[in-house]
Coordinates of C-alpha atoms and ligand atoms in Angstrom, one line a residue:
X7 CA 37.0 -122.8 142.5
X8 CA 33.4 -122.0 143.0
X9 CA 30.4 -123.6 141.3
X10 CA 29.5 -120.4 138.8
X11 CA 33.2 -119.5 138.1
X12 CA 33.5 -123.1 136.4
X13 CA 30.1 -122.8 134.5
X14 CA 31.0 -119.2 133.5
X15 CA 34.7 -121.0 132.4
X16 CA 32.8 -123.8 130.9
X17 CA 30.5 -121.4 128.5
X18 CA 33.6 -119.2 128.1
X19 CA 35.7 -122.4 126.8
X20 CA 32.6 -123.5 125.0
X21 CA 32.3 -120.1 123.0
X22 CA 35.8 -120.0 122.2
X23 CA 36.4 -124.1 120.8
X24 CA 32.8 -123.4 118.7
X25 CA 34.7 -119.9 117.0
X26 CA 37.6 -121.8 116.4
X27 CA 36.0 -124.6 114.6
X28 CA 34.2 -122.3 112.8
X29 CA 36.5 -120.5 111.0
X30 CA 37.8 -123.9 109.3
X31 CA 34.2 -124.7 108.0
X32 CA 34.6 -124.1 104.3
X33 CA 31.1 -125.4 103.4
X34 CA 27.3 -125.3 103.8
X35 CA 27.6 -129.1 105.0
X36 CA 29.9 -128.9 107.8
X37 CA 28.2 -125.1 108.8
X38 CA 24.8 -127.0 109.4
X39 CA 26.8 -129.9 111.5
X40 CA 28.2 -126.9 113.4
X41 CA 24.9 -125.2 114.2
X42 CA 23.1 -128.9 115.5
X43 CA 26.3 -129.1 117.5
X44 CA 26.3 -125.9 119.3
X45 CA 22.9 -124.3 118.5
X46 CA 20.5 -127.1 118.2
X47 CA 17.7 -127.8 120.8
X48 CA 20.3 -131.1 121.5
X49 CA 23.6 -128.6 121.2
X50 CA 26.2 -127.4 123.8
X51 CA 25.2 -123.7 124.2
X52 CA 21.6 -124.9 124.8
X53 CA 22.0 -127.9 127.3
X54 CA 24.9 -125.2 128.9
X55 CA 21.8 -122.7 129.4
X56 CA 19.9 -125.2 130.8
X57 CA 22.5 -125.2 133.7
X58 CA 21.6 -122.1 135.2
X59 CA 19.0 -123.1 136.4
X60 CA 20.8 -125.4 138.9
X61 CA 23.4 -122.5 140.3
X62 CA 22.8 -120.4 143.1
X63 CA 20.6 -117.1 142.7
X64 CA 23.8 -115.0 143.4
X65 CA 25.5 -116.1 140.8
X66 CA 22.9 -116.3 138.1
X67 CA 22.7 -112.4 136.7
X68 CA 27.0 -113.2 135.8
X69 CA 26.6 -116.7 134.2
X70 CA 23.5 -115.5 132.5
X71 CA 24.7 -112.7 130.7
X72 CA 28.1 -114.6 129.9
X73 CA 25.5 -117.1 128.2
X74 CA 23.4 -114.9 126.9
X75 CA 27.1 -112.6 125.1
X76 CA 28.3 -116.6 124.0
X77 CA 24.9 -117.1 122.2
X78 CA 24.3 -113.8 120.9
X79 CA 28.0 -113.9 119.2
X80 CA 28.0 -117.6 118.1
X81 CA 24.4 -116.9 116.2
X82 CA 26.1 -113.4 114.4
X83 CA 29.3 -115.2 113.9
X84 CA 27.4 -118.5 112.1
X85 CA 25.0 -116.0 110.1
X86 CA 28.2 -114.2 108.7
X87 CA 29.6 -117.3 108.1
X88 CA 26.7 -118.2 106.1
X89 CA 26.6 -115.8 103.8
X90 CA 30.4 -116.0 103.3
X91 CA 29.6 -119.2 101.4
X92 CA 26.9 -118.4 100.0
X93 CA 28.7 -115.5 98.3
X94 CA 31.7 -118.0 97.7
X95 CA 29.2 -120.4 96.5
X96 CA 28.2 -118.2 93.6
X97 CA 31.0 -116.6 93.1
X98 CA 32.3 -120.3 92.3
X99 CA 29.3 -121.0 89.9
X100 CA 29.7 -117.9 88.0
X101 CA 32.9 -118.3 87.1
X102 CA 32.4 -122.0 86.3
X103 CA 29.9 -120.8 83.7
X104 CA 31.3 -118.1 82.3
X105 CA 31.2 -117.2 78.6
X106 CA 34.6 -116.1 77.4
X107 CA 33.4 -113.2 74.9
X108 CA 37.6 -111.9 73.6
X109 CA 36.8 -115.8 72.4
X110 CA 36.4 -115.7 68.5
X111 CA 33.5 -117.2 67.3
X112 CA 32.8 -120.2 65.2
X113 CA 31.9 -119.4 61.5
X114 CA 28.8 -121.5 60.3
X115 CA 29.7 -123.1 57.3
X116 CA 27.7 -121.8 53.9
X117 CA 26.3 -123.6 51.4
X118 CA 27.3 -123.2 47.7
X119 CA 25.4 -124.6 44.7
X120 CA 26.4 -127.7 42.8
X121 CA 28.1 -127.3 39.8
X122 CA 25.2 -128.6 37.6
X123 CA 22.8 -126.6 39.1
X124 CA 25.4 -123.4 38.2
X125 CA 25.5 -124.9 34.5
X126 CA 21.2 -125.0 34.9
X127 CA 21.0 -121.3 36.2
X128 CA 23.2 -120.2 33.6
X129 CA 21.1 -122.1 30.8
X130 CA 17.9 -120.7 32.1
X131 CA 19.2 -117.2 32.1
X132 CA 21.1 -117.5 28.2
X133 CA 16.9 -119.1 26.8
X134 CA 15.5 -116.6 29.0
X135 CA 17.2 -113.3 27.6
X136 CA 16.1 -115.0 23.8
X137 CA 12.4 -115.4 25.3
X138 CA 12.2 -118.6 26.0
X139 CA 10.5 -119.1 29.8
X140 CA 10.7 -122.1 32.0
X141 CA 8.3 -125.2 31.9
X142 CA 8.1 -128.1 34.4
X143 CA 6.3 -131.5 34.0
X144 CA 7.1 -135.0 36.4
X145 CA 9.5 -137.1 37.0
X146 CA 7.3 -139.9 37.3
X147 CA 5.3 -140.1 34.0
X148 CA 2.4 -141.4 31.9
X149 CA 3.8 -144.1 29.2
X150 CA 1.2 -141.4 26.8
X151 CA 3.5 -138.5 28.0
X152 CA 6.6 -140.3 27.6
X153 CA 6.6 -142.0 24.4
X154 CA 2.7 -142.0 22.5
X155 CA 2.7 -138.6 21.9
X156 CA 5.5 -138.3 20.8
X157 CA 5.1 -140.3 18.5
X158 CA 7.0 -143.7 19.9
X159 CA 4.4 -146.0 19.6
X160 CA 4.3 -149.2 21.9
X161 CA 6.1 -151.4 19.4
X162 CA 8.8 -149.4 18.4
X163 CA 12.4 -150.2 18.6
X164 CA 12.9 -146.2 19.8
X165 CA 11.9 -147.6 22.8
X166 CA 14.8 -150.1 23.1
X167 CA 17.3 -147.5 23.5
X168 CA 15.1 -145.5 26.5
X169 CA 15.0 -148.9 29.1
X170 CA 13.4 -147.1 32.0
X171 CA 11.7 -148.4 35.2
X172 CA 8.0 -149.4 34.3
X173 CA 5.2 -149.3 36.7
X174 CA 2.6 -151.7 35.0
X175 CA -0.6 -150.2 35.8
X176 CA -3.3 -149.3 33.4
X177 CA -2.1 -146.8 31.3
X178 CA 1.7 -147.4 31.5
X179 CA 4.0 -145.1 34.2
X180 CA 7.4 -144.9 33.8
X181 CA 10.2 -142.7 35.3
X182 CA 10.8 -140.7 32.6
X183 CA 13.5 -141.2 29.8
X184 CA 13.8 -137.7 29.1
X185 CA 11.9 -134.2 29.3
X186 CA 10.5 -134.6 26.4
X187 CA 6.9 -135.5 27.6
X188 CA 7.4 -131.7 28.5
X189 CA 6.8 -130.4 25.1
X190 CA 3.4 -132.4 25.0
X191 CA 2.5 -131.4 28.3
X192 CA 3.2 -127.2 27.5
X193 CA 1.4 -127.3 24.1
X194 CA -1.8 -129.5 25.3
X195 CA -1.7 -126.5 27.6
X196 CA -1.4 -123.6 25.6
X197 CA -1.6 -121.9 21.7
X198 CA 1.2 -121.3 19.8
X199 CA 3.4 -119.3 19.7
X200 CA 4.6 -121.4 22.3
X201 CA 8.8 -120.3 23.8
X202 CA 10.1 -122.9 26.5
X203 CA 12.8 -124.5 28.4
X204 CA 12.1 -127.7 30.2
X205 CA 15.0 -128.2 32.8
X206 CA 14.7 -131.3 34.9
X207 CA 15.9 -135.3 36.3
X208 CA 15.1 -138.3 33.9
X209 CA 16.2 -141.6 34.1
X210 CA 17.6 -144.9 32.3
X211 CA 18.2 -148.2 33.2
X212 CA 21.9 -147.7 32.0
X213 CA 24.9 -149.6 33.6
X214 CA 26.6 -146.3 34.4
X215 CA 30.1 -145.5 33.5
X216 CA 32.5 -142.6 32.9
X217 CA 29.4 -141.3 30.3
X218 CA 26.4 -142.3 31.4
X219 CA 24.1 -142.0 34.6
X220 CA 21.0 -143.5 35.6
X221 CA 19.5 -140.9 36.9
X222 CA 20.4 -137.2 35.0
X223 CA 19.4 -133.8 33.9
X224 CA 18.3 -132.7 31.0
X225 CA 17.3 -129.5 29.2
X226 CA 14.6 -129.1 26.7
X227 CA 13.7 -126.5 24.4
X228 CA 10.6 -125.8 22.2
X229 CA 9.5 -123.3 19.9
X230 CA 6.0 -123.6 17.9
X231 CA 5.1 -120.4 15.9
X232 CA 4.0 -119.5 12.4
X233 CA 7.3 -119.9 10.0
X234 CA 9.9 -121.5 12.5
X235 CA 12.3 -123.0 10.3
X236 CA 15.9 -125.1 10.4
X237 CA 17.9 -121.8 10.7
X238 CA 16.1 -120.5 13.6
X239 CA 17.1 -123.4 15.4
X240 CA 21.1 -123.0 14.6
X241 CA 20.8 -119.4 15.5
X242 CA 19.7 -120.3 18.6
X243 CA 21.5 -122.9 19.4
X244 CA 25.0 -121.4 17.7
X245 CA 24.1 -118.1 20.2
X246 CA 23.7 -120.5 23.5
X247 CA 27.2 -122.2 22.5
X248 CA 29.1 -118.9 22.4
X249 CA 27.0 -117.6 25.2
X250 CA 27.8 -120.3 27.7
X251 CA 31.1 -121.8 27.1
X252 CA 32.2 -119.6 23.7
X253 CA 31.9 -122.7 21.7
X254 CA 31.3 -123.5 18.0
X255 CA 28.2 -126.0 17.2
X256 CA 27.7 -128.4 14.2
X257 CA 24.7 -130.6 13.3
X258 CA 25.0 -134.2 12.3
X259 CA 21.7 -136.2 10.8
X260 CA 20.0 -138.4 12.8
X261 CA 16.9 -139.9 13.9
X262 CA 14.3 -138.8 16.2
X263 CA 10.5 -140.1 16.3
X264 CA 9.4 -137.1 17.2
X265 CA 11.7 -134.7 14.9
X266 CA 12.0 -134.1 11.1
X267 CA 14.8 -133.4 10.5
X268 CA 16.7 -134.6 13.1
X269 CA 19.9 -134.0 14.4
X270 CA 22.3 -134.5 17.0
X271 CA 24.4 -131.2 17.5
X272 CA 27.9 -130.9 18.9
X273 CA 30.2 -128.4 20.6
X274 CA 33.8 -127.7 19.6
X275 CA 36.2 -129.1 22.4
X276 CA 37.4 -126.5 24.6
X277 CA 40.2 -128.4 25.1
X278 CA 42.0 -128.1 22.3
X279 CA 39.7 -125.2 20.3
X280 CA 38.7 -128.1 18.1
X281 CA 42.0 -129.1 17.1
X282 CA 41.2 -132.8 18.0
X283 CA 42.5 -134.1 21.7
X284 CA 42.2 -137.0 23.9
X285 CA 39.0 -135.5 25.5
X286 CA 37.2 -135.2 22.4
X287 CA 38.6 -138.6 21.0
X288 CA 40.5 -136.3 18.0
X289 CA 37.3 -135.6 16.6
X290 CA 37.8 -131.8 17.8
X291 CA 33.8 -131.6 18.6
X292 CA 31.7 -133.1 22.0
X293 CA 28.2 -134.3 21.4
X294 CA 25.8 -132.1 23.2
X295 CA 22.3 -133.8 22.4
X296 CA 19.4 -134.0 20.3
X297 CA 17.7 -131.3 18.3
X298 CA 15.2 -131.3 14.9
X299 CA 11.9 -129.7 13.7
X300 CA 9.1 -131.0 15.3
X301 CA 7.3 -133.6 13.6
X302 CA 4.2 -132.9 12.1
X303 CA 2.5 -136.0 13.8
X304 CA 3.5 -134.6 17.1
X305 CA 2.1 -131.1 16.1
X306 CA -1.2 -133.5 15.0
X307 CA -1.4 -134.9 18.6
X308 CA -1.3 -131.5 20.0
X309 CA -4.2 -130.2 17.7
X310 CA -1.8 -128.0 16.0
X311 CA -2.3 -127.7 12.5
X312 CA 1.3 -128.4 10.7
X313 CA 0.0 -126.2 8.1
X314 CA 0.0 -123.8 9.5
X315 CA 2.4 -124.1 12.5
X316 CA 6.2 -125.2 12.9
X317 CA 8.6 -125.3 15.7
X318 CA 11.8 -126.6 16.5
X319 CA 12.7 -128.4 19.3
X320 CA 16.5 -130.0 21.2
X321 CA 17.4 -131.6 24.3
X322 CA 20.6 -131.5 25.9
X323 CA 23.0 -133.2 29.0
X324 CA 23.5 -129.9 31.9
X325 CA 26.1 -132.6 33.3
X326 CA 28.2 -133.1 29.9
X327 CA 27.9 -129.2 29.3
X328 CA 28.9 -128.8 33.1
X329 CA 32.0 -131.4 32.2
X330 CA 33.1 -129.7 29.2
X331 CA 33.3 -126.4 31.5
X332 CA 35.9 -127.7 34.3
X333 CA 37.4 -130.3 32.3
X334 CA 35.7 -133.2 34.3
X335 CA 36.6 -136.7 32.7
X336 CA 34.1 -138.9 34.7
X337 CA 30.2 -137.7 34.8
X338 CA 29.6 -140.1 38.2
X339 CA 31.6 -137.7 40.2
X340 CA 28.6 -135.2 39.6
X341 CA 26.5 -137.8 41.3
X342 CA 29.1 -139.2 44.2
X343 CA 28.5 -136.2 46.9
X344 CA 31.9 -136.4 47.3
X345 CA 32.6 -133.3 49.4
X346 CA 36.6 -133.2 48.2
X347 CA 35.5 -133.2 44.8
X348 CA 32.7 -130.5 45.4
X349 CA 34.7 -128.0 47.7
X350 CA 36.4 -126.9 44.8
X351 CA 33.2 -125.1 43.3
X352 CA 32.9 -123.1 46.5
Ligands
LIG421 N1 14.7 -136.6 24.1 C1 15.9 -137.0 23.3 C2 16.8 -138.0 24.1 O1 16.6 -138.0 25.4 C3 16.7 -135.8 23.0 C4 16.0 -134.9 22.1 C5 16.3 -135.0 20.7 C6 15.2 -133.9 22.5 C7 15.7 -134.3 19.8 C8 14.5 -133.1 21.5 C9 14.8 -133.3 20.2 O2 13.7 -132.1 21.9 O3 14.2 -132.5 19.3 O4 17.6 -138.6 23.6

């Protein structure tokens, strides 16, 4: 065998081991280990080329061009073979990150309001269609606001029953007992005749139990006009009753500071229509809150002239009305966040 029959068998041999190894690369790794190996300034094909140089002139055109055809195919077969994976590659990717849209969605959840705040909407809207608007003053309130003017002066056992969370600074703050302060705040604001609603959070030091919270709403109400008297306050009040839960209401006497008359007003048990029941204790009626004619000290305080002007005002519990509604037996699960016990206002 002649010298440039074995280097035209050599590159021949050379081309056909470097095709077959190339069809088993399956990535962009072992494709770039394949091109040093044959391609490369160090690589076969090249050091191969550098052989002709050393055969004789007659046999240089043949082994040339068999070089030149090995080259020429290995470079178009490894730039195909690029972009084979380079299409595979993405194709890979794509897929991996496709977004299946025949995939139903995920609903967001929605909010509902609590069931005290339903009980607060509806109270706003019963006083609002009989002209009354709403008024709001602060949780955290002057001792003045709270109890002076309204006529529970520093000494006075009233106080005892409203323990709240003092704040001993010159002129007394307290979280407030209840929204009465309200009703000084509105008519050291304005001029009779004076219609209002006070809706908003008070608080007690109270140990809290099945009744009682130590932090709570309350709603207030206050009308000051020429000739207000004791029946306008029934009418109102016997009208929210039926309006809200179709109830019946009766007054009891009682004490306020800043009422006279007072009263404390009840609502027949829904329970049993009024028939007496374990909810209502057999008494057939559910104490709702306080209520009177304002006192004429109080109207003093506010430079209203009780001679001239009257008004009645009430307070009542949102939660207890709320209760009384969905037949709730313990007030703290109003507070708890207890989402099993609040799914089922949804
Ligand atoms: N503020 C009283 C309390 O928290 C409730 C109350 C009673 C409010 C009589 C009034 C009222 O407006 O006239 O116990």
């Amino acid at each position: 065998m002649t010298e440039q029959h074995s280097l035209i068998t050599a590159l021949r041999e050379l081309q056909a081991r470097a095709e077959s190894e190339l069809g088993a690369i399956t990535d962009l790794q072992q494709l770039e280990e394949w091109r040093i190996r044959y391609l490369g300034t160090k690589g076969a094909l090249t050091m191969a080329l550098k052989d002709l140089g050393t055969i004789p002139k007659e046999d240089r055109p043949a082994a040339g061009q068999t070089a030149n055809t090995a080259k020429r195919t290995l470079e178009a077969a490894y730039d195909r073979h690029l972009a084979e994976l380079r299409q595979a590659a993405l194709a890979t990717g794509l897929s991996a990150e496709a977004i299946d849209i025949t995939l139903p969605g995920r609903r967001p959840q929605l909010g509902y309001s609590h069931p005290v705040r339903e009980t607060l909407q509806d109270i706003i809207r019963i006083f609002g269609s009989m002209g009354f608007s709403v008024a709001e003053g602060p949780e955290v309130e002057w001792d003045r606001f709270n109890f002076e003017l309204l006529n529970i002066p520093e000494d006075h056992p009233a106080r005892d029953t409203m323990d709240t969370f003092y704040v001993d600074v010159p002129g007394g703050i307290v979280l407030r007992t209840h929204t009465s302060p309200v009703q000084a705040r509105v008519m050291l604001s304005q001029r009779p005749p004076v219609r209002v609603i006070a809706p908003g959070r008070c608080f007690r030091r109270d140990q809290e139990d099945a009744s009682h919270l130590s932090y709570f709403w309350q709603c207030e109400g206050l009308a000051v006009d020429r000739d207000v008297t004791f029946s306008d306050l029934k009418g109102v009040l016997a009208s929210f009753a039926d309006q809200i839960l179709g109830c019946k209401v009766r007054f009891r006497p009682h004490h306020f500071q800043f009422t006279e008359p007072s009263a404390e007003f009840d609502f027949s048990c829904l329970v049993c229509g009024g028939k007496g029941c374990r909810t209502c204790k057999y008494e057939g009626w559910l104490e709702i809150s306080g209520a009177g004619m304002v006192h004429p000290q109080v109207l003093r305080n506010m430079d209203y002239d009780p001679a001239v002007y009257s008004g009645f005002a009430f307070g009542m519990g949102p939660e207890r009305i709320t209760m009384m509604r969905y037949g709730i037996s313990d007030i703290r699960l109003l507070n708890a966040n207890d989402m099993r016990f609040l799914r089922q206002f949804a």
